[in-house]
């Protein structure tokens, strides 16, 4: 019997989000505005070929509830379990991202220093861009040293929205 992965769709203030979770925790959070639901299912099947996909299954309830609380202004820190797959370097970066306080930003350089690899600024940026659970692991809170937003794999308008949202709630 194949392992199960629960998935669901959530219509957030920044557009449609797809979420997927295994028995270990949240594995994916994707902004899927341009994709049809069927396209997202194909994407999940490619990512998790040995998993049985279960719509609205038991593993997705807690991450979805926490995401809804975030967008309603009642959650500033996520506590749902995560099932992150990445290189040891990526996992280290993603762990550092989780320590960035709500409503604040840090630079790619600050993350590189925090993980003990001050010359890895570009690598930090690349790991940031490969974060599989945006928002929950707050990669949107990382900006350039100059104060510019830098990049965001789902588009700068989403990054700007999330930063502005958190700034408003932090006041």
PDB file of C-alpha atoms in Angstrom:
ATOM      1  CA  UNK A   1       0.000   0.000   0.000  1.00  0.00           C
ATOM      2  CA  UNK A   2       1.346   3.413  -0.981  1.00  0.00           C
ATOM      3  CA  UNK A   3       1.884   6.150   1.547  1.00  0.00           C
ATOM      4  CA  UNK A   4      -0.786   8.829   1.509  1.00  0.00           C
ATOM      5  CA  UNK A   5      -0.447  12.519   0.910  1.00  0.00           C
ATOM      6  CA  UNK A   6      -3.359  14.792   1.764  1.00  0.00           C
ATOM      7  CA  UNK A   7      -3.930  17.830  -0.397  1.00  0.00           C
ATOM      8  CA  UNK A   8      -6.355  20.693  -0.582  1.00  0.00           C
ATOM      9  CA  UNK A   9      -6.879  24.086  -2.176  1.00  0.00           C
ATOM     10  CA  UNK A  10      -7.316  27.341  -0.297  1.00  0.00           C
ATOM     11  CA  UNK A  11      -8.508  30.630  -1.766  1.00  0.00           C
ATOM     12  CA  UNK A  12      -6.313  33.090   0.119  1.00  0.00           C
ATOM     13  CA  UNK A  13      -6.074  36.877  -0.156  1.00  0.00           C
ATOM     14  CA  UNK A  14      -3.078  36.336  -2.495  1.00  0.00           C
ATOM     15  CA  UNK A  15      -4.874  33.822  -4.708  1.00  0.00           C
ATOM     16  CA  UNK A  16      -5.342  30.089  -4.822  1.00  0.00           C
ATOM     17  CA  UNK A  17      -2.906  28.042  -2.748  1.00  0.00           C
ATOM     18  CA  UNK A  18      -2.339  24.309  -2.975  1.00  0.00           C
ATOM     19  CA  UNK A  19      -1.251  22.456   0.160  1.00  0.00           C
ATOM     20  CA  UNK A  20       0.042  18.902   0.480  1.00  0.00           C
ATOM     21  CA  UNK A  21       0.965  16.997   3.651  1.00  0.00           C
ATOM     22  CA  UNK A  22       2.270  13.545   4.498  1.00  0.00           C
ATOM     23  CA  UNK A  23       1.896  11.737   7.798  1.00  0.00           C
ATOM     24  CA  UNK A  24       5.100  13.527   8.894  1.00  0.00           C
ATOM     25  CA  UNK A  25       3.862  17.047   8.157  1.00  0.00           C
ATOM     26  CA  UNK A  26       3.280  19.752   5.569  1.00  0.00           C
ATOM     27  CA  UNK A  27       5.349  18.995   2.480  1.00  0.00           C
ATOM     28  CA  UNK A  28       4.220  21.664  -0.002  1.00  0.00           C
ATOM     29  CA  UNK A  29       2.523  25.030  -0.139  1.00  0.00           C
ATOM     30  CA  UNK A  30       2.247  26.365  -3.669  1.00  0.00           C
ATOM     31  CA  UNK A  31       0.721  29.511  -5.143  1.00  0.00           C
ATOM     32  CA  UNK A  32      -1.286  28.060  -8.024  1.00  0.00           C
ATOM     33  CA  UNK A  33      -3.291  30.942  -9.469  1.00  0.00           C
ATOM     34  CA  UNK A  34      -2.416  30.234 -13.086  1.00  0.00           C
ATOM     35  CA  UNK A  35      -2.876  26.466 -12.726  1.00  0.00           C
ATOM     36  CA  UNK A  36      -6.111  24.562 -12.981  1.00  0.00           C
ATOM     37  CA  UNK A  37      -6.761  22.115 -10.137  1.00  0.00           C
ATOM     38  CA  UNK A  38      -6.040  19.206 -12.492  1.00  0.00           C
ATOM     39  CA  UNK A  39      -2.637  20.717 -13.368  1.00  0.00           C
ATOM     40  CA  UNK A  40      -1.775  20.971  -9.696  1.00  0.00           C
ATOM     41  CA  UNK A  41      -2.712  17.319  -9.198  1.00  0.00           C
ATOM     42  CA  UNK A  42      -0.354  16.366 -12.043  1.00  0.00           C
ATOM     43  CA  UNK A  43       2.383  18.408 -10.364  1.00  0.00           C
ATOM     44  CA  UNK A  44       1.799  16.584  -7.058  1.00  0.00           C
ATOM     45  CA  UNK A  45       1.799  13.186  -8.787  1.00  0.00           C
ATOM     46  CA  UNK A  46       5.151  14.039 -10.384  1.00  0.00           C
ATOM     47  CA  UNK A  47       6.624  15.218  -7.072  1.00  0.00           C
ATOM     48  CA  UNK A  48       5.256  12.288  -5.063  1.00  0.00           C
ATOM     49  CA  UNK A  49       4.999   9.356  -7.497  1.00  0.00           C
ATOM     50  CA  UNK A  50       4.825   6.715  -4.763  1.00  0.00           C
ATOM     51  CA  UNK A  51       2.057   8.413  -2.792  1.00  0.00           C
ATOM     52  CA  UNK A  52      -1.697   8.023  -2.972  1.00  0.00           C
ATOM     53  CA  UNK A  53      -3.270  11.511  -3.205  1.00  0.00           C
ATOM     54  CA  UNK A  54      -6.213  12.063  -0.844  1.00  0.00           C
ATOM     55  CA  UNK A  55      -8.238  15.289  -1.206  1.00  0.00           C
ATOM     56  CA  UNK A  56      -8.878  16.976   2.151  1.00  0.00           C
ATOM     57  CA  UNK A  57      -7.313  14.051   4.004  1.00  0.00           C
ATOM     58  CA  UNK A  58      -6.473  14.011   7.689  1.00  0.00           C
ATOM     59  CA  UNK A  59      -2.888  15.264   7.313  1.00  0.00           C
ATOM     60  CA  UNK A  60      -3.858  18.599   5.777  1.00  0.00           C
ATOM     61  CA  UNK A  61      -6.332  19.867   8.399  1.00  0.00           C
ATOM     62  CA  UNK A  62      -3.886  21.442  10.868  1.00  0.00           C
ATOM     63  CA  UNK A  63      -1.681  23.228   8.291  1.00  0.00           C
ATOM     64  CA  UNK A  64      -4.803  24.549   6.535  1.00  0.00           C
ATOM     65  CA  UNK A  65      -6.304  25.793   9.824  1.00  0.00           C
ATOM     66  CA  UNK A  66      -3.049  27.558  10.724  1.00  0.00           C
ATOM     67  CA  UNK A  67      -2.853  29.193   7.286  1.00  0.00           C
ATOM     68  CA  UNK A  68      -6.450  30.429   7.648  1.00  0.00           C
ATOM     69  CA  UNK A  69      -5.574  31.831  11.092  1.00  0.00           C
ATOM     70  CA  UNK A  70      -2.564  33.629   9.577  1.00  0.00           C
ATOM     71  CA  UNK A  71      -4.707  35.293   6.917  1.00  0.00           C
ATOM     72  CA  UNK A  72      -7.383  36.219   9.456  1.00  0.00           C
ATOM     73  CA  UNK A  73      -4.726  37.989  11.564  1.00  0.00           C
ATOM     74  CA  UNK A  74      -4.820  35.501  14.453  1.00  0.00           C
ATOM     75  CA  UNK A  75      -1.553  33.620  13.881  1.00  0.00           C
ATOM     76  CA  UNK A  76       1.970  35.024  13.751  1.00  0.00           C
ATOM     77  CA  UNK A  77       3.953  31.808  14.137  1.00  0.00           C
ATOM     78  CA  UNK A  78       3.281  28.394  12.654  1.00  0.00           C
ATOM     79  CA  UNK A  79       3.583  25.216  14.680  1.00  0.00           C
ATOM     80  CA  UNK A  80       2.341  22.538  12.295  1.00  0.00           C
ATOM     81  CA  UNK A  81       4.802  19.703  11.646  1.00  0.00           C
ATOM     82  CA  UNK A  82       6.791  19.920   8.416  1.00  0.00           C
ATOM     83  CA  UNK A  83       8.046  17.229   6.053  1.00  0.00           C
ATOM     84  CA  UNK A  84      10.733  19.167   4.187  1.00  0.00           C
ATOM     85  CA  UNK A  85      12.910  17.485   1.581  1.00  0.00           C
ATOM     86  CA  UNK A  86      16.118  19.239   0.593  1.00  0.00           C
ATOM     87  CA  UNK A  87      19.870  19.224   0.833  1.00  0.00           C
ATOM     88  CA  UNK A  88      21.483  19.650   4.263  1.00  0.00           C
ATOM     89  CA  UNK A  89      22.326  23.259   3.268  1.00  0.00           C
ATOM     90  CA  UNK A  90      18.736  24.006   2.207  1.00  0.00           C
ATOM     91  CA  UNK A  91      17.357  22.509   5.418  1.00  0.00           C
ATOM     92  CA  UNK A  92      19.736  24.699   7.434  1.00  0.00           C
ATOM     93  CA  UNK A  93      18.573  27.818   5.563  1.00  0.00           C
ATOM     94  CA  UNK A  94      14.897  26.899   5.939  1.00  0.00           C
ATOM     95  CA  UNK A  95      15.396  26.373   9.661  1.00  0.00           C
ATOM     96  CA  UNK A  96      16.982  29.829   9.932  1.00  0.00           C
ATOM     97  CA  UNK A  97      14.044  31.363   8.055  1.00  0.00           C
ATOM     98  CA  UNK A  98      11.643  30.044  10.683  1.00  0.00           C
ATOM     99  CA  UNK A  99      13.405  32.163  13.308  1.00  0.00           C
ATOM    100  CA  UNK A 100      12.634  35.453  11.518  1.00  0.00           C
ATOM    101  CA  UNK A 101      10.027  37.234  13.642  1.00  0.00           C
ATOM    102  CA  UNK A 102       6.614  38.066  12.202  1.00  0.00           C
ATOM    103  CA  UNK A 103       6.554  41.498  10.572  1.00  0.00           C
ATOM    104  CA  UNK A 104      10.339  41.778  10.323  1.00  0.00           C
ATOM    105  CA  UNK A 105      12.795  41.274   7.494  1.00  0.00           C
ATOM    106  CA  UNK A 106      16.412  40.171   7.286  1.00  0.00           C
ATOM    107  CA  UNK A 107      18.898  40.155   4.437  1.00  0.00           C
ATOM    108  CA  UNK A 108      20.230  37.161   2.567  1.00  0.00           C
ATOM    109  CA  UNK A 109      23.600  38.084   4.070  1.00  0.00           C
ATOM    110  CA  UNK A 110      22.195  37.936   7.608  1.00  0.00           C
ATOM    111  CA  UNK A 111      20.888  34.421   6.956  1.00  0.00           C
ATOM    112  CA  UNK A 112      24.296  33.381   5.564  1.00  0.00           C
ATOM    113  CA  UNK A 113      25.937  34.697   8.746  1.00  0.00           C
ATOM    114  CA  UNK A 114      23.338  33.020  10.952  1.00  0.00           C
ATOM    115  CA  UNK A 115      24.032  29.605   9.417  1.00  0.00           C
ATOM    116  CA  UNK A 116      27.788  30.129   9.797  1.00  0.00           C
ATOM    117  CA  UNK A 117      28.589  30.496   6.107  1.00  0.00           C
ATOM    118  CA  UNK A 118      29.047  34.252   5.426  1.00  0.00           C
ATOM    119  CA  UNK A 119      30.185  33.753   1.817  1.00  0.00           C
ATOM    120  CA  UNK A 120      27.073  31.762   0.870  1.00  0.00           C
ATOM    121  CA  UNK A 121      24.796  34.739   0.205  1.00  0.00           C
ATOM    122  CA  UNK A 122      23.855  33.596  -3.313  1.00  0.00           C
ATOM    123  CA  UNK A 123      23.396  30.009  -2.174  1.00  0.00           C
ATOM    124  CA  UNK A 124      21.084  31.291   0.572  1.00  0.00           C
ATOM    125  CA  UNK A 125      19.075  33.091  -2.103  1.00  0.00           C
ATOM    126  CA  UNK A 126      18.826  29.896  -4.143  1.00  0.00           C
ATOM    127  CA  UNK A 127      17.774  27.827  -1.127  1.00  0.00           C
ATOM    128  CA  UNK A 128      15.250  30.516  -0.232  1.00  0.00           C
ATOM    129  CA  UNK A 129      13.777  30.240  -3.731  1.00  0.00           C
ATOM    130  CA  UNK A 130      13.410  26.454  -3.403  1.00  0.00           C
ATOM    131  CA  UNK A 131      11.513  26.617  -0.106  1.00  0.00           C
ATOM    132  CA  UNK A 132       8.653  24.125  -0.573  1.00  0.00           C
ATOM    133  CA  UNK A 133       6.344  25.650   2.055  1.00  0.00           C
ATOM    134  CA  UNK A 134       6.223  29.399   1.489  1.00  0.00           C
ATOM    135  CA  UNK A 135       4.566  31.507   4.209  1.00  0.00           C
ATOM    136  CA  UNK A 136       4.894  28.676   6.784  1.00  0.00           C
ATOM    137  CA  UNK A 137       8.679  28.864   6.330  1.00  0.00           C
ATOM    138  CA  UNK A 138       8.695  32.643   5.797  1.00  0.00           C
ATOM    139  CA  UNK A 139      11.019  33.102   2.836  1.00  0.00           C
ATOM    140  CA  UNK A 140       9.110  36.303   1.976  1.00  0.00           C
ATOM    141  CA  UNK A 141      10.808  37.967   4.982  1.00  0.00           C
ATOM    142  CA  UNK A 142      14.237  37.830   3.321  1.00  0.00           C
ATOM    143  CA  UNK A 143      15.239  40.911   1.329  1.00  0.00           C
ATOM    144  CA  UNK A 144      18.399  42.392  -0.156  1.00  0.00           C
ATOM    145  CA  UNK A 145      20.891  44.155   2.079  1.00  0.00           C
ATOM    146  CA  UNK A 146      19.992  47.414   0.259  1.00  0.00           C
ATOM    147  CA  UNK A 147      16.387  47.087   1.425  1.00  0.00           C
ATOM    148  CA  UNK A 148      15.080  46.114  -2.034  1.00  0.00           C
ATOM    149  CA  UNK A 149      12.693  43.190  -2.015  1.00  0.00           C
ATOM    150  CA  UNK A 150      14.895  40.951  -4.127  1.00  0.00           C
ATOM    151  CA  UNK A 151      13.190  38.046  -5.848  1.00  0.00           C
ATOM    152  CA  UNK A 152      10.301  35.777  -4.985  1.00  0.00           C
ATOM    153  CA  UNK A 153       9.587  32.623  -6.919  1.00  0.00           C
ATOM    154  CA  UNK A 154       5.831  33.286  -6.829  1.00  0.00           C
ATOM    155  CA  UNK A 155       6.098  36.927  -7.864  1.00  0.00           C
ATOM    156  CA  UNK A 156       7.058  40.134  -6.142  1.00  0.00           C
ATOM    157  CA  UNK A 157       3.423  41.248  -5.814  1.00  0.00           C
ATOM    158  CA  UNK A 158       2.762  38.299  -3.481  1.00  0.00           C
ATOM    159  CA  UNK A 159       5.945  38.988  -1.493  1.00  0.00           C
ATOM    160  CA  UNK A 160       4.994  42.654  -1.151  1.00  0.00           C
ATOM    161  CA  UNK A 161       1.450  41.754  -0.076  1.00  0.00           C
ATOM    162  CA  UNK A 162       2.716  39.359   2.624  1.00  0.00           C
ATOM    163  CA  UNK A 163       5.258  41.878   3.967  1.00  0.00           C
ATOM    164  CA  UNK A 164       2.687  44.706   3.992  1.00  0.00           C
ATOM    165  CA  UNK A 165       0.125  42.392   5.648  1.00  0.00           C
ATOM    166  CA  UNK A 166       2.516  41.511   8.435  1.00  0.00           C
ATOM    167  CA  UNK A 167       3.619  45.129   8.887  1.00  0.00           C
ATOM    168  CA  UNK A 168       0.001  46.253   9.319  1.00  0.00           C
ATOM    169  CA  UNK A 169      -0.699  43.518  11.872  1.00  0.00           C
ATOM    170  CA  UNK A 170       2.519  44.285  13.777  1.00  0.00           C
ATOM    171  CA  UNK A 171       1.580  47.890  14.455  1.00  0.00           C
TER     172      UNK A 171
END
